[in-house]
Coordinates of C-alpha atoms and ligand atoms in Angstrom, one line a residue:
M1 CA 30.7 18.1 12.7
R2 CA 33.8 19.3 14.4
Y3 CA 34.8 23.0 14.6
I4 CA 38.5 23.7 14.5
T5 CA 39.8 27.1 15.6
L6 CA 42.3 27.7 12.9
I7 CA 43.4 31.0 11.6
L8 CA 45.9 30.6 8.9
L9 CA 46.9 32.6 5.9
L10 CA 46.0 29.6 3.7
G11 CA 46.7 31.0 0.3
F12 CA 49.5 33.2 1.4
L13 CA 51.1 30.6 3.6
S14 CA 50.8 27.8 1.2
S15 CA 52.3 30.0 -1.5
C16 CA 55.2 30.8 0.7
L17 CA 55.6 27.2 1.7
Q18 CA 55.6 26.0 -1.9
K19 CA 58.5 28.3 -2.5
Q20 CA 60.3 26.7 0.3
G21 CA 59.4 23.2 -0.7
T22 CA 57.4 22.4 2.4
A23 CA 54.1 20.8 1.8
K24 CA 51.9 20.5 4.9
I25 CA 50.0 22.6 7.4
S26 CA 48.9 20.7 10.5
T27 CA 45.4 21.3 11.6
G28 CA 45.7 19.3 14.8
G29 CA 43.4 16.4 14.3
S30 CA 41.8 16.2 10.9
G31 CA 45.1 15.6 9.1
P32 CA 47.1 18.2 7.2
I33 CA 45.8 20.5 4.6
A34 CA 48.2 20.3 1.7
A35 CA 49.7 23.5 0.3
G36 CA 47.8 24.6 -2.7
T37 CA 44.5 22.9 -1.6
P38 CA 41.8 24.7 -3.7
I39 CA 39.4 26.9 -2.0
R40 CA 36.1 27.5 -3.8
W41 CA 32.4 27.9 -3.7
S42 CA 30.2 25.0 -4.7
A43 CA 28.4 24.9 -8.0
A44 CA 25.1 24.8 -6.0
T45 CA 26.0 28.0 -4.1
L46 CA 27.0 29.8 -7.3
A47 CA 23.7 28.9 -8.9
A48 CA 22.9 32.4 -7.6
P49 CA 25.4 35.2 -7.4
L50 CA 27.0 35.6 -3.9
D51 CA 25.2 38.2 -1.9
L52 CA 28.2 40.2 -0.9
K53 CA 27.0 43.5 0.5
T54 CA 28.7 46.8 0.4
S55 CA 29.1 48.9 3.6
D56 CA 27.5 52.3 3.4
S57 CA 30.8 53.6 4.8
F58 CA 32.0 53.1 1.2
T59 CA 28.9 54.1 -0.8
N60 CA 28.7 57.3 1.2
D61 CA 32.1 58.3 -0.1
F62 CA 31.4 57.8 -3.8
A63 CA 30.7 60.8 -6.0
A64 CA 28.8 60.9 -9.2
A65 CA 32.1 60.8 -11.1
D66 CA 32.9 57.5 -9.5
L67 CA 29.9 55.7 -11.1
D68 CA 30.1 54.0 -14.5
A69 CA 27.7 54.1 -17.4
D70 CA 25.4 51.6 -15.6
G71 CA 25.4 53.7 -12.5
D72 CA 27.4 51.2 -10.6
H73 CA 29.9 52.3 -8.0
P74 CA 33.6 51.3 -7.9
I75 CA 33.1 48.2 -5.8
D76 CA 30.5 46.8 -8.1
Q77 CA 32.5 47.9 -11.2
M78 CA 35.3 45.6 -9.9
G79 CA 32.8 42.8 -9.2
K80 CA 31.6 43.0 -12.8
L81 CA 35.2 42.3 -13.9
W82 CA 35.2 39.0 -12.0
N83 CA 31.7 38.2 -13.3
D84 CA 33.0 38.7 -16.8
S85 CA 35.9 36.4 -16.2
H86 CA 33.9 33.2 -16.2
S87 CA 30.5 31.7 -17.1
Y88 CA 29.6 32.0 -13.4
T89 CA 28.2 35.3 -12.1
F90 CA 30.1 35.3 -8.9
L91 CA 28.9 38.5 -7.3
K92 CA 25.5 40.1 -7.1
V93 CA 25.7 43.5 -9.0
P94 CA 24.4 45.9 -8.0
S95 CA 25.3 44.9 -4.5
D96 CA 23.0 45.6 -1.5
T97 CA 24.2 48.4 0.8
V98 CA 24.4 47.6 4.6
G99 CA 25.6 49.4 7.6
N100 CA 29.3 49.1 8.5
L101 CA 30.4 46.4 10.9
A102 CA 33.2 46.9 13.3
Y103 CA 34.0 43.6 15.1
G104 CA 37.1 43.5 17.2
D105 CA 38.1 40.0 16.0
V106 CA 38.0 38.4 12.6
S107 CA 36.1 35.3 13.8
S108 CA 33.0 37.5 14.6
F109 CA 32.6 38.1 10.9
R110 CA 31.1 34.6 10.6
D111 CA 27.6 36.1 10.9
G112 CA 24.5 36.1 8.9
Q113 CA 25.7 38.4 6.1
M114 CA 28.7 38.7 3.9
G115 CA 30.0 42.2 3.3
I116 CA 32.8 44.5 2.4
Y117 CA 33.5 46.7 5.4
K118 CA 35.9 49.4 6.6
S119 CA 37.8 48.9 9.8
F120 CA 39.1 51.8 11.8
T121 CA 40.7 49.5 14.3
W122 CA 42.7 46.5 13.4
F123 CA 43.0 42.9 14.6
S124 CA 45.6 41.6 17.0
N125 CA 46.3 38.5 14.9
V126 CA 46.6 40.3 11.5
S127 CA 49.6 42.3 10.5
S128 CA 49.3 46.1 10.3
S129 CA 51.0 45.8 7.0
A130 CA 47.8 44.4 5.5
L131 CA 45.9 46.9 3.4
A132 CA 42.9 44.6 3.5
I133 CA 42.0 41.1 4.3
T134 CA 39.6 38.5 3.0
Q135 CA 38.4 36.4 6.0
F136 CA 36.9 33.1 4.9
F137 CA 35.2 30.1 6.5
G138 CA 34.7 26.8 4.7
F139 CA 34.5 23.1 5.2
R140 CA 37.0 20.5 4.2
R141 CA 35.9 18.1 1.5
N142 CA 37.5 14.9 0.3
V143 CA 40.0 15.0 3.1
G144 CA 43.2 13.1 2.4
T145 CA 42.5 12.6 -1.3
S146 CA 44.0 14.3 -4.4
S147 CA 40.7 16.1 -4.9
E148 CA 40.6 17.7 -1.4
Y149 CA 39.3 21.2 -1.4
V150 CA 37.8 23.7 1.0
E151 CA 34.2 24.5 0.2
L152 CA 33.6 28.1 1.0
Q153 CA 30.6 28.9 3.2
H154 CA 31.2 32.5 4.2
A155 CA 33.6 35.3 3.5
D156 CA 34.0 39.0 4.1
I157 CA 36.4 41.7 3.0
I158 CA 37.7 44.1 5.6
V159 CA 39.8 47.2 4.5
N160 CA 42.4 48.6 6.9
Y161 CA 41.4 52.3 7.4
R162 CA 43.3 52.4 10.7
D163 CA 46.7 52.3 9.0
Y164 CA 46.1 53.4 5.4
N165 CA 44.3 55.9 3.2
F166 CA 42.4 54.9 0.0
S167 CA 41.3 56.9 -3.0
T168 CA 39.3 56.3 -6.2
D169 CA 41.5 58.9 -7.9
T170 CA 44.2 57.3 -10.0
T171 CA 46.3 60.4 -9.8
D172 CA 46.4 60.4 -6.0
N173 CA 49.8 59.0 -5.1
N174 CA 49.3 59.5 -1.3
A175 CA 46.6 56.9 -1.0
Y176 CA 46.2 53.3 -2.2
D177 CA 43.9 52.7 -5.1
L178 CA 40.6 51.5 -3.7
H179 CA 39.5 49.8 -7.0
S180 CA 42.8 47.8 -7.0
V181 CA 42.4 46.7 -3.4
I182 CA 38.8 45.7 -3.8
L183 CA 39.5 43.8 -7.1
H184 CA 42.3 41.9 -5.4
E185 CA 40.1 41.0 -2.3
Q186 CA 37.1 40.0 -4.5
G187 CA 39.5 37.6 -6.2
H188 CA 40.3 36.0 -2.9
L189 CA 36.6 35.9 -2.0
I190 CA 35.9 33.8 -5.0
G191 CA 38.8 31.5 -4.0
L192 CA 41.8 32.7 -5.9
P193 CA 45.2 32.4 -4.2
H194 CA 48.1 34.8 -4.7
N195 CA 50.0 34.8 -8.0
W196 CA 53.8 34.8 -7.2
D197 CA 54.9 34.8 -10.8
W198 CA 56.1 38.3 -11.1
A199 CA 56.5 37.9 -14.9
Q200 CA 52.7 37.7 -15.2
P201 CA 50.6 40.8 -14.9
S202 CA 48.0 39.8 -12.2
I203 CA 45.8 41.6 -9.7
M204 CA 46.5 38.6 -7.4
Q205 CA 50.1 39.5 -6.7
P206 CA 50.4 39.8 -3.0
F207 CA 51.7 43.3 -2.7
L208 CA 50.4 46.7 -3.9
G209 CA 52.4 49.9 -4.1
I210 CA 50.8 53.2 -3.1
T211 CA 51.2 54.6 -6.7
E212 CA 49.9 51.5 -8.4
N213 CA 46.6 51.3 -10.2
K214 CA 45.7 47.7 -11.1
R215 CA 42.0 47.7 -12.2
T216 CA 42.2 44.8 -14.6
V217 CA 41.5 41.1 -14.5
T218 CA 44.4 39.9 -16.6
A219 CA 44.8 36.9 -18.8
A220 CA 46.6 35.1 -16.0
D221 CA 43.8 35.9 -13.6
V222 CA 41.2 34.6 -16.1
A223 CA 43.2 31.4 -16.4
S224 CA 43.3 31.1 -12.6
V225 CA 39.5 31.4 -12.4
A226 CA 39.1 28.8 -15.2
D227 CA 41.4 26.4 -13.4
L228 CA 39.5 26.8 -10.1
Y229 CA 36.1 26.6 -11.7
Y230 CA 36.7 24.3 -14.5
V231 CA 33.2 23.3 -15.6
G232 CA 32.9 19.9 -17.2
A233 CA 35.7 18.1 -15.5
P234 CA 37.1 18.0 -12.0
L235 CA 39.9 20.2 -10.9
T236 CA 42.2 17.4 -9.7
G237 CA 40.2 14.2 -10.2
G238 CA 37.0 12.8 -8.7
G239 CA 33.6 14.3 -8.8
G240 CA 31.9 16.0 -11.7
G241 CA 31.4 19.5 -13.0
G242 CA 34.5 20.6 -11.3
F243 CA 33.0 19.9 -7.9
A244 CA 33.4 16.6 -6.1
A245 CA 30.4 15.2 -4.3
Y246 CA 30.4 15.6 -0.5
S247 CA 30.2 12.3 1.3
P248 CA 30.7 12.9 5.0
N249 CA 33.1 10.6 6.9
P250 CA 35.0 11.1 10.1
D251 CA 37.6 13.3 8.5
E252 CA 35.1 15.4 6.6
G253 CA 33.3 18.5 7.4
A254 CA 35.7 20.2 9.8
E255 CA 35.3 23.9 9.5
V256 CA 38.4 25.9 8.8
S257 CA 39.0 29.6 8.5
G258 CA 41.7 31.6 7.0
T259 CA 42.8 35.1 6.1
F260 CA 44.2 36.4 2.9
E261 CA 46.2 39.6 3.2
L262 CA 47.1 42.2 0.6
R263 CA 50.2 43.8 1.9
A264 CA 51.7 47.2 1.6
D265 CA 55.3 46.0 2.2
G266 CA 57.4 43.3 0.7
S267 CA 57.8 40.8 3.5
C268 CA 56.1 37.5 3.9
H269 CA 54.5 36.8 7.3
H270 CA 53.3 33.3 8.3
Y271 CA 50.7 32.7 10.9
I272 CA 49.5 29.4 12.3
N273 CA 46.9 29.5 15.1
N274 CA 47.3 33.2 15.5
E275 CA 51.1 32.9 16.2
K276 CA 53.5 34.5 13.8
V277 CA 55.9 31.7 13.0
L278 CA 58.0 33.1 10.3
V279 CA 58.9 36.4 8.5
H280 CA 61.1 36.4 5.5
Ligands
LIG1 ZN1 46.0 38.9 -1.3

């Protein structure tokens, strides 16, 4: 099984490339990953909810007024919205609480636990315009076929507390809405790309304004989840139950990693192998 050092804004980049009519991203050996290649967890993995833990750096902030009727804190409240969007229970709720992790580079998050963390520093290869990122690691499946996808193995959410302030108070217009940021990143964590159709209300739009509160999984988002996890038929052909069988061959099994950003500004930044290649 080959390991490829590859940091790319897969969803973000492919969305931008689609707008430009360019289709391929080179991975330097295993063939290109086509723009729009689905990223998702396997049905076997989702037989149990993902054990995405919550850093105590968040839970220590929450007040009694932040809890819902079930006693769940804002991060779990957002997780429940995704769980309600599909027959899969994507995220374990209530989530376990863990100590915060403060790695200096995103690749270090490929560890033994998945979590939602605060970062008070930021990463040299990630834009300071990112409010938060979802860093994911997965394996290429069905390489070179119309049913290629990236099977997620590990993912974490890291929120940028170096450059931004966050609040659970919807009336606070001097901080970004934590619920909205977490809901967006959890969407990435289950595999959703950005939604560039500005006519559709969606939590997966790639930008968030400081006065915006978007605490809803919309009809467009539910449709995106259904498309990605279409139970009973494959997404794009091949396989069953929405998930093609994994049959290793020389092009299979290369691990890839990528970063989704939720940005505070309106520009589109492209990174390939840690190099900023385009801003528009
Ligand atoms: Zn995003």
